[in-house]
PDB file of C-alpha atoms and ligand atoms in Angstrom:
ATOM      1  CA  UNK J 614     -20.106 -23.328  37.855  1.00 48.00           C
ATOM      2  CA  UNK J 615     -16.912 -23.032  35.522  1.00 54.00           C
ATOM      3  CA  UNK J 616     -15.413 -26.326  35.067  1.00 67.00           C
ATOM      4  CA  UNK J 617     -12.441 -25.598  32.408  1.00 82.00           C
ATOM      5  CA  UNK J 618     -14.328 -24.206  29.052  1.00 93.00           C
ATOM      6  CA  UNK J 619     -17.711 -26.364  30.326  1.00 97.00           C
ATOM      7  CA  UNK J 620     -20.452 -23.801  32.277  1.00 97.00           C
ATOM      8  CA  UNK J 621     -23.435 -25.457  33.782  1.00 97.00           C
ATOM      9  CA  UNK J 622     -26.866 -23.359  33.695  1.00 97.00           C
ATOM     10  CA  UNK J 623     -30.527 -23.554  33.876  1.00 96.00           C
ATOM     11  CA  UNK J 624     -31.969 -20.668  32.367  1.00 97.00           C
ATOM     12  CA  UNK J 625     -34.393 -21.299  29.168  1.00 98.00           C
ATOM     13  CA  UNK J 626     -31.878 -21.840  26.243  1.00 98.00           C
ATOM     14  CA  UNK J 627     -34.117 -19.086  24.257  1.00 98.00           C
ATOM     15  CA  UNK J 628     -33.080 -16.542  25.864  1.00 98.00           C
ATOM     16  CA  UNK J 629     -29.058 -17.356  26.547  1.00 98.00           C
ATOM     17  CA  UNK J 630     -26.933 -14.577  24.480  1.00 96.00           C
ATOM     18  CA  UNK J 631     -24.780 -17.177  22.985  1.00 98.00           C
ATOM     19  CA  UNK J 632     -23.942 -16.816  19.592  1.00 98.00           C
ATOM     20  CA  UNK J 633     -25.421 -20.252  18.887  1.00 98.00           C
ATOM     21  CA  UNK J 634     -27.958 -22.865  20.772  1.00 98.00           C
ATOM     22  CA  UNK J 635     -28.101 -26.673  19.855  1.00 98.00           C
ATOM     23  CA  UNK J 636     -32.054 -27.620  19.066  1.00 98.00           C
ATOM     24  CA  UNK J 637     -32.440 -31.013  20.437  1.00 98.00           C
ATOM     25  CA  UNK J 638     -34.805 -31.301  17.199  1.00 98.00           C
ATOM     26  CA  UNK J 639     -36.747 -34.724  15.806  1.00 98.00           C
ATOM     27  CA  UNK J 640     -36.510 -36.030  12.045  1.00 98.00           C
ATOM     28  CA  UNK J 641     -39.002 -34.234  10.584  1.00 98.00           C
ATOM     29  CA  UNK J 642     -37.069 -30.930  11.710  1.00 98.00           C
ATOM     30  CA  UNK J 643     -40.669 -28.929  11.265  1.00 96.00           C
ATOM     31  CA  UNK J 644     -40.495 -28.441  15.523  1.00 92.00           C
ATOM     32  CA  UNK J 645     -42.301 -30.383  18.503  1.00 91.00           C
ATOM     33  CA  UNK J 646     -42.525 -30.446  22.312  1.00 94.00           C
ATOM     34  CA  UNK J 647     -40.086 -29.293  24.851  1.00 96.00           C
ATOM     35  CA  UNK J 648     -36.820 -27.767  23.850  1.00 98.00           C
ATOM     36  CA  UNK J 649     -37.833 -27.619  20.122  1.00 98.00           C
ATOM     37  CA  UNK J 650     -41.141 -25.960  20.661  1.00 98.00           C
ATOM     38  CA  UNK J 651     -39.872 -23.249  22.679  1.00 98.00           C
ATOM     39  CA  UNK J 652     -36.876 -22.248  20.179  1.00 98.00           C
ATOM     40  CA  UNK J 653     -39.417 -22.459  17.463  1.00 98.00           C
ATOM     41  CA  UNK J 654     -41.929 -20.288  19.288  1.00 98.00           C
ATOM     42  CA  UNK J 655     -38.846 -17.930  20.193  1.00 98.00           C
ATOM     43  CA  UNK J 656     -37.457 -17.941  16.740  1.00 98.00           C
ATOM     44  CA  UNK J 657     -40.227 -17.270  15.187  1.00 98.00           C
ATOM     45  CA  UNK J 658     -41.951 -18.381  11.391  1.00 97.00           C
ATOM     46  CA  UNK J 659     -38.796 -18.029   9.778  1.00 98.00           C
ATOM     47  CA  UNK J 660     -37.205 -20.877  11.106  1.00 98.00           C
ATOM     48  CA  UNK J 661     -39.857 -23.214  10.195  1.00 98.00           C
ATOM     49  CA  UNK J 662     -39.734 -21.311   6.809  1.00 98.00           C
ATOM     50  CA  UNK J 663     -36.428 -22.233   6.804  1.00 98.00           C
ATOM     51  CA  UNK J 664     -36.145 -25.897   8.465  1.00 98.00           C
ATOM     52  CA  UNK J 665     -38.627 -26.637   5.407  1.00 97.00           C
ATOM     53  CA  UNK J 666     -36.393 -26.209   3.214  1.00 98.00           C
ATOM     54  CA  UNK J 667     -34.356 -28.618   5.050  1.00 98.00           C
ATOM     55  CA  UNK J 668     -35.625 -32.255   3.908  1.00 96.00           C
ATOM     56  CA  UNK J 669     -35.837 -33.532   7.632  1.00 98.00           C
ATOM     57  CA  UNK J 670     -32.185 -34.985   9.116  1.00 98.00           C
ATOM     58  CA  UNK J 671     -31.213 -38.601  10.339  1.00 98.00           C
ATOM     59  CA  UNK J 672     -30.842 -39.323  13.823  1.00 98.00           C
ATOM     60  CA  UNK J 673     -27.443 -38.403  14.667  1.00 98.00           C
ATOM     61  CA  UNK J 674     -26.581 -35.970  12.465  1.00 98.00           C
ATOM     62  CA  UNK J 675     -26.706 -31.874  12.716  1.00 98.00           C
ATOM     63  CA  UNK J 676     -27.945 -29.101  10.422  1.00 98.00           C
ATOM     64  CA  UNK J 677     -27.961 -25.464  10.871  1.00 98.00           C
ATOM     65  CA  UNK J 678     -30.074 -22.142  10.664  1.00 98.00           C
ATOM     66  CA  UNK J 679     -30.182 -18.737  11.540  1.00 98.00           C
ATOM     67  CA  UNK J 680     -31.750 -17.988  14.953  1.00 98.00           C
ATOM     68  CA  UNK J 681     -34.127 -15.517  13.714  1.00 98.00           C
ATOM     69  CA  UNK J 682     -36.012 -13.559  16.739  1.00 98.00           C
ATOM     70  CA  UNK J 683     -33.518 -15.427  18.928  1.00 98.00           C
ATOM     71  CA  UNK J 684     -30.585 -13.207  20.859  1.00 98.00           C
ATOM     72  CA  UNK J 685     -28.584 -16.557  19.734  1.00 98.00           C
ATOM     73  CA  UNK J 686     -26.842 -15.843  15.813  1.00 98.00           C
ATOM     74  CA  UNK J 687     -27.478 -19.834  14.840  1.00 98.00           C
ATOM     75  CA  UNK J 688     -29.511 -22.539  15.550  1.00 98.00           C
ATOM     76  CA  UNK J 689     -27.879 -25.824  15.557  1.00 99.00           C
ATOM     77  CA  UNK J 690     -30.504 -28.377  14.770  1.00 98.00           C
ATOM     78  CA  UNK J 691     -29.505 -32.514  15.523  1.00 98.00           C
ATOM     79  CA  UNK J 692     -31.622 -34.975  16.043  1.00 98.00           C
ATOM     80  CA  UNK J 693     -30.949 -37.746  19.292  1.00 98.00           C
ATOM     81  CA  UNK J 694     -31.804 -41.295  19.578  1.00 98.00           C
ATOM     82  CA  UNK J 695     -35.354 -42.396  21.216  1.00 98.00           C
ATOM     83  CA  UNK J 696     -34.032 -44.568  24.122  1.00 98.00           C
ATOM     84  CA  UNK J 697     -34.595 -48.261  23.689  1.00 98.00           C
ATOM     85  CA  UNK J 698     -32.771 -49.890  27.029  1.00 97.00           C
ATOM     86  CA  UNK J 699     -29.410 -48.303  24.913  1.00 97.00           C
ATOM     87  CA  UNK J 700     -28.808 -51.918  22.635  1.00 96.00           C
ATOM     88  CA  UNK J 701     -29.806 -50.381  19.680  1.00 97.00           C
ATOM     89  CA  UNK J 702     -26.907 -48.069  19.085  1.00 98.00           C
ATOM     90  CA  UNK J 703     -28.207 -45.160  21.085  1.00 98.00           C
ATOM     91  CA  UNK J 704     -24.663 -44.217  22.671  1.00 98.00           C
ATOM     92  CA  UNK J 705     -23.002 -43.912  19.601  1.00 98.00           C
ATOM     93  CA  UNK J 706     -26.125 -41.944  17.976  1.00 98.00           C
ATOM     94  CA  UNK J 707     -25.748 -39.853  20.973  1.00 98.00           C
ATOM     95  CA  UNK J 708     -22.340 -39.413  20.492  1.00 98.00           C
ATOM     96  CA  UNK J 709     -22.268 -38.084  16.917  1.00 98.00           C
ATOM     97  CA  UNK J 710     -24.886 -35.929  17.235  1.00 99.00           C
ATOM     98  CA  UNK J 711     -22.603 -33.906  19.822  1.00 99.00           C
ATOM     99  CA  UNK J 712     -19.703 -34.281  17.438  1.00 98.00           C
ATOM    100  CA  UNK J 713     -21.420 -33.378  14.319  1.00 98.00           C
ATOM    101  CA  UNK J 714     -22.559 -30.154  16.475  1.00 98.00           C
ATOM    102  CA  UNK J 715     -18.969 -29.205  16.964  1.00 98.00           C
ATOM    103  CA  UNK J 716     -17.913 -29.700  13.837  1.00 98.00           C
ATOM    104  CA  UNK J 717     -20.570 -27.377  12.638  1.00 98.00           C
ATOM    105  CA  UNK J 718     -19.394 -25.146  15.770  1.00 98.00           C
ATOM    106  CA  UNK J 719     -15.951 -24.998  14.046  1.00 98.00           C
ATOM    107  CA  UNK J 720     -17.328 -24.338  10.799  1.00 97.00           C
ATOM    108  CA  UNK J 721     -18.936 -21.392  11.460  1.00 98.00           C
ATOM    109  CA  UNK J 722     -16.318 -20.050  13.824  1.00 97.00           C
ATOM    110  CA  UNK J 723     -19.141 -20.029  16.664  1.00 98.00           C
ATOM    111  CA  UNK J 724     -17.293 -18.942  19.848  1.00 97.00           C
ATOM    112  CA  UNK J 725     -20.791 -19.698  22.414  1.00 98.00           C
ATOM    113  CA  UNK J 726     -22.849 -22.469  22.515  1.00 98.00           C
ATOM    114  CA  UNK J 727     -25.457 -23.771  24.524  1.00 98.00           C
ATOM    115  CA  UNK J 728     -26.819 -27.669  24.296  1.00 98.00           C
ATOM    116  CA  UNK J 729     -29.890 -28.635  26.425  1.00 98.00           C
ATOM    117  CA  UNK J 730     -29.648 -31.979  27.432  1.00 98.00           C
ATOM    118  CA  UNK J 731     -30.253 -33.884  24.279  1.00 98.00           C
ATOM    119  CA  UNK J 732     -32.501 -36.609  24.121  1.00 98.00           C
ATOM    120  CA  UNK J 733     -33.114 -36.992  27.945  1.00 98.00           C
ATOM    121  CA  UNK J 734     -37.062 -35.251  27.888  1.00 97.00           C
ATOM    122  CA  UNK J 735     -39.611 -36.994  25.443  1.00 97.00           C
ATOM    123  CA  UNK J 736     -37.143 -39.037  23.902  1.00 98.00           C
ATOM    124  CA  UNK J 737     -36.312 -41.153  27.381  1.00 98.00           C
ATOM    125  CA  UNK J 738     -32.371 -41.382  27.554  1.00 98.00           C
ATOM    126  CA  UNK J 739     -31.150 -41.681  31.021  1.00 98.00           C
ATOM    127  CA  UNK J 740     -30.076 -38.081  32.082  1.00 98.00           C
ATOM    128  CA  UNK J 741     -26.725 -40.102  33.769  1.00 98.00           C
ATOM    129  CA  UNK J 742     -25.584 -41.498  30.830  1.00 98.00           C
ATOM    130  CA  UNK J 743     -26.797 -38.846  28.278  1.00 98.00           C
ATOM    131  CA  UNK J 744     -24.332 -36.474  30.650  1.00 98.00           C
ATOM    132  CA  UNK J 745     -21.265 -38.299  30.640  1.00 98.00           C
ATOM    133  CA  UNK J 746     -21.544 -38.515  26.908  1.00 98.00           C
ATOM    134  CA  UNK J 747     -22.496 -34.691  26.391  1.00 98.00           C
ATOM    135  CA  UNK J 748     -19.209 -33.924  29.187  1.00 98.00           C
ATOM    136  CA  UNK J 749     -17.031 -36.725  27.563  1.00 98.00           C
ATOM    137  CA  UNK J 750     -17.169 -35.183  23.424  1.00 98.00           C
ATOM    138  CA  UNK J 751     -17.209 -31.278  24.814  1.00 98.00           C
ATOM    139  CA  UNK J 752     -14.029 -32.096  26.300  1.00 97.00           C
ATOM    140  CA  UNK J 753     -12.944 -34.117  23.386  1.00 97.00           C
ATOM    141  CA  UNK J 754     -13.813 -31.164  21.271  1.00 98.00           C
ATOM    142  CA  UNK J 755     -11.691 -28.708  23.825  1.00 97.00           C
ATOM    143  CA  UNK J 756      -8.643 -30.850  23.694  1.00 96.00           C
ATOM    144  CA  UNK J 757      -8.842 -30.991  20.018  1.00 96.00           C
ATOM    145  CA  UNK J 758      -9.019 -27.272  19.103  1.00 95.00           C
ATOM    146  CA  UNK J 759      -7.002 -24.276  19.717  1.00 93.00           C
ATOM    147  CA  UNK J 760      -9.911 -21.334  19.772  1.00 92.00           C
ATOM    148  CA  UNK J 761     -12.801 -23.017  21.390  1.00 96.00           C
ATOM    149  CA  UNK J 762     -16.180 -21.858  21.556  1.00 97.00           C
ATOM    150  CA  UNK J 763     -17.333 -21.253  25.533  1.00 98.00           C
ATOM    151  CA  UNK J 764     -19.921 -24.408  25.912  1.00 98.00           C
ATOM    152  CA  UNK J 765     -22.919 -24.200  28.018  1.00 98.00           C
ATOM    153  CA  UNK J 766     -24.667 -27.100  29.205  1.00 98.00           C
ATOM    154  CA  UNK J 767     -28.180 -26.228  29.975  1.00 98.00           C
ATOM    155  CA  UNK J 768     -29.742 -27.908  33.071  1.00 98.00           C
ATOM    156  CA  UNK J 769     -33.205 -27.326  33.122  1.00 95.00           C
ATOM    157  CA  UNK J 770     -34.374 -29.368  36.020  1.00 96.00           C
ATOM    158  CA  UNK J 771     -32.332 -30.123  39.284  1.00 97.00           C
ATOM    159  CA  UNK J 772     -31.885 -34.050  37.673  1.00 97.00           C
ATOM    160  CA  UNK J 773     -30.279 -33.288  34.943  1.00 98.00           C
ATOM    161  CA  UNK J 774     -28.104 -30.427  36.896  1.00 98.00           C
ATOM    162  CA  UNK J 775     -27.213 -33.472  39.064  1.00 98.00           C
ATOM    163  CA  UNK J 776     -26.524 -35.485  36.352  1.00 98.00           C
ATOM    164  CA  UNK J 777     -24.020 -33.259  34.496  1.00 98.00           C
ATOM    165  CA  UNK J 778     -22.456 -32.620  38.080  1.00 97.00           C
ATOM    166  CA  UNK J 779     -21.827 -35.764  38.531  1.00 97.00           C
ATOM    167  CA  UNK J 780     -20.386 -36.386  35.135  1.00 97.00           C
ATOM    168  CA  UNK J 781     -18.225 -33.592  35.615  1.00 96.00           C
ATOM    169  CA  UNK J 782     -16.556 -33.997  38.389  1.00 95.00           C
ATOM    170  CA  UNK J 783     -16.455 -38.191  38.380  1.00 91.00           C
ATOM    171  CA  UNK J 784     -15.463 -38.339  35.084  1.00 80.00           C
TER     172      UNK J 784
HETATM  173  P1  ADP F 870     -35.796 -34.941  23.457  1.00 78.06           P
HETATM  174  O1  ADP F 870     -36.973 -35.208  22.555  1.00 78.06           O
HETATM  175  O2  ADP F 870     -34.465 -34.912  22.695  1.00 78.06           O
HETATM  176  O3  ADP F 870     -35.786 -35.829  24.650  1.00 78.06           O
HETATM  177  P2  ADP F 870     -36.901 -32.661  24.992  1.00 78.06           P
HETATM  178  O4  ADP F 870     -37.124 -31.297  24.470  1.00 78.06           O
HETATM  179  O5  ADP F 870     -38.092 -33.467  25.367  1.00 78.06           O
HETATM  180  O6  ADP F 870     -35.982 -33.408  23.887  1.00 78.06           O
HETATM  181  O7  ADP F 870     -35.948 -32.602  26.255  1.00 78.06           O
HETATM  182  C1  ADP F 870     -34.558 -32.352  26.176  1.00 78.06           C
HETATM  183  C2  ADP F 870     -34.124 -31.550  27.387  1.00 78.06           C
HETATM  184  O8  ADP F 870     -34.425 -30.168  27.173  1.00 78.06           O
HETATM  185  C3  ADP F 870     -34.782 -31.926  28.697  1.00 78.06           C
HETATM  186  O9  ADP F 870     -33.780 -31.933  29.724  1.00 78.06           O
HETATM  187  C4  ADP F 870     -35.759 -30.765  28.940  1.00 78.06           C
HETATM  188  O10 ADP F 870     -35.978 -30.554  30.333  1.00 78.06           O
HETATM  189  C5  ADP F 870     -34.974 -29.623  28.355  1.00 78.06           C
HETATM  190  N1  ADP F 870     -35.723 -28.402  28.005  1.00 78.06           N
HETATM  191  C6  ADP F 870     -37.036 -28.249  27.739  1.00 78.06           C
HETATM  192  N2  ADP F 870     -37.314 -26.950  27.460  1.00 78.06           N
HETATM  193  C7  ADP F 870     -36.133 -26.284  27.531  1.00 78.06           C
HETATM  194  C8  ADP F 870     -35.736 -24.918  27.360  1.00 78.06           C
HETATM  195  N3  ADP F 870     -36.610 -23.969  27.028  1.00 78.06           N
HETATM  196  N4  ADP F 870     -34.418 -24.595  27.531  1.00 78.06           N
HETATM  197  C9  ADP F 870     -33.517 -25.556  27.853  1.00 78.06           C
HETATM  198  N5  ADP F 870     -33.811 -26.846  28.025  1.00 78.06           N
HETATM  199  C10 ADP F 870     -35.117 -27.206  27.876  1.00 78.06           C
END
């Protein structure tokens, strides 16, 4: 479904040929469950060798890497909030770590990227809300640029599908 630059899909983010995927990574950046697990396991060692090398990155913020074995070019690591009932600044957290991906989008002169729904497995955000802030900055990030990259919004369960739905077309 094409809504203006924004594609929904739920095929496994490791194998999208986009030239870059968003890691929805934790602190330590050294890999985990879910998304993080898989692109690790996709990737291969050398982005662990490489994440290492890192120093770990605060909630919020972004870091990149090559995508090794991946059909994906880069590997845009950032790290969500862990939902706490949303008073402890988990919107804005949220928030940057989408915009601190597209600014390292426009850095690199990616033209494809794919997010997974950041923050809403392990880490407990509500998919709602975590949807109408992914659908709110992509847009902000379309409006402010020229050239945009394509963006893919992963769904990879019919709730979060629903969710980003709903986000795009109430919003
Ligand atoms: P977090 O710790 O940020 O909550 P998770 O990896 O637990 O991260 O979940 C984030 C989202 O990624 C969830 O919607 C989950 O269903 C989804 N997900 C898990 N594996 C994959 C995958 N291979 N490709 C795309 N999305 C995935």
């Amino acid at each position: 479904m094409a809504h203006n630059g924004i594609e929904l899909t739920k095929e496994d983010i490791t194998t999208l040929a986009v030239e870059g995927i968003v890691n929805a990574a934790n602190n330590s950046l050294l890999g985990g469950g879910g998304v993080d697990g898989a692109i690790h396991r996709a990737a291969g060692p050398e982005l662990l060798a490489e994440c290492q090398k890192l120093g770990g990155c605060p909630t919020g913020e972004a870091r990149i890497t090559k995508g090794y074995k991946l059909p994906a070019t880069w590997v845009i690591h950032t790290v969500g909030p862990v939902w706490h009932g949303g008073t402890q600044g988990e919107p804005e957290l949220l928030a940057h770590c989408y915009r601190n991906c597209f600014y390292l989008v426009r850095e690199y002169s990616i033209m494809s990227i794919a997010f997974p729904a950041i923050s809403t497995g392990v880490y407990g955000y509500p998919k709602d809300e975590a949807a109408r802030i992914a659908v709110r900055e992509a847009r902000r990030y379309l409006a402010e640029n020229e050239n945009p990259a394509a963006i893919l919004f992963v769904c990879f369960n019919d709730a979060t599908r629903l969710a980003y739905q709903h986000a795009l077309t109430t919003s």
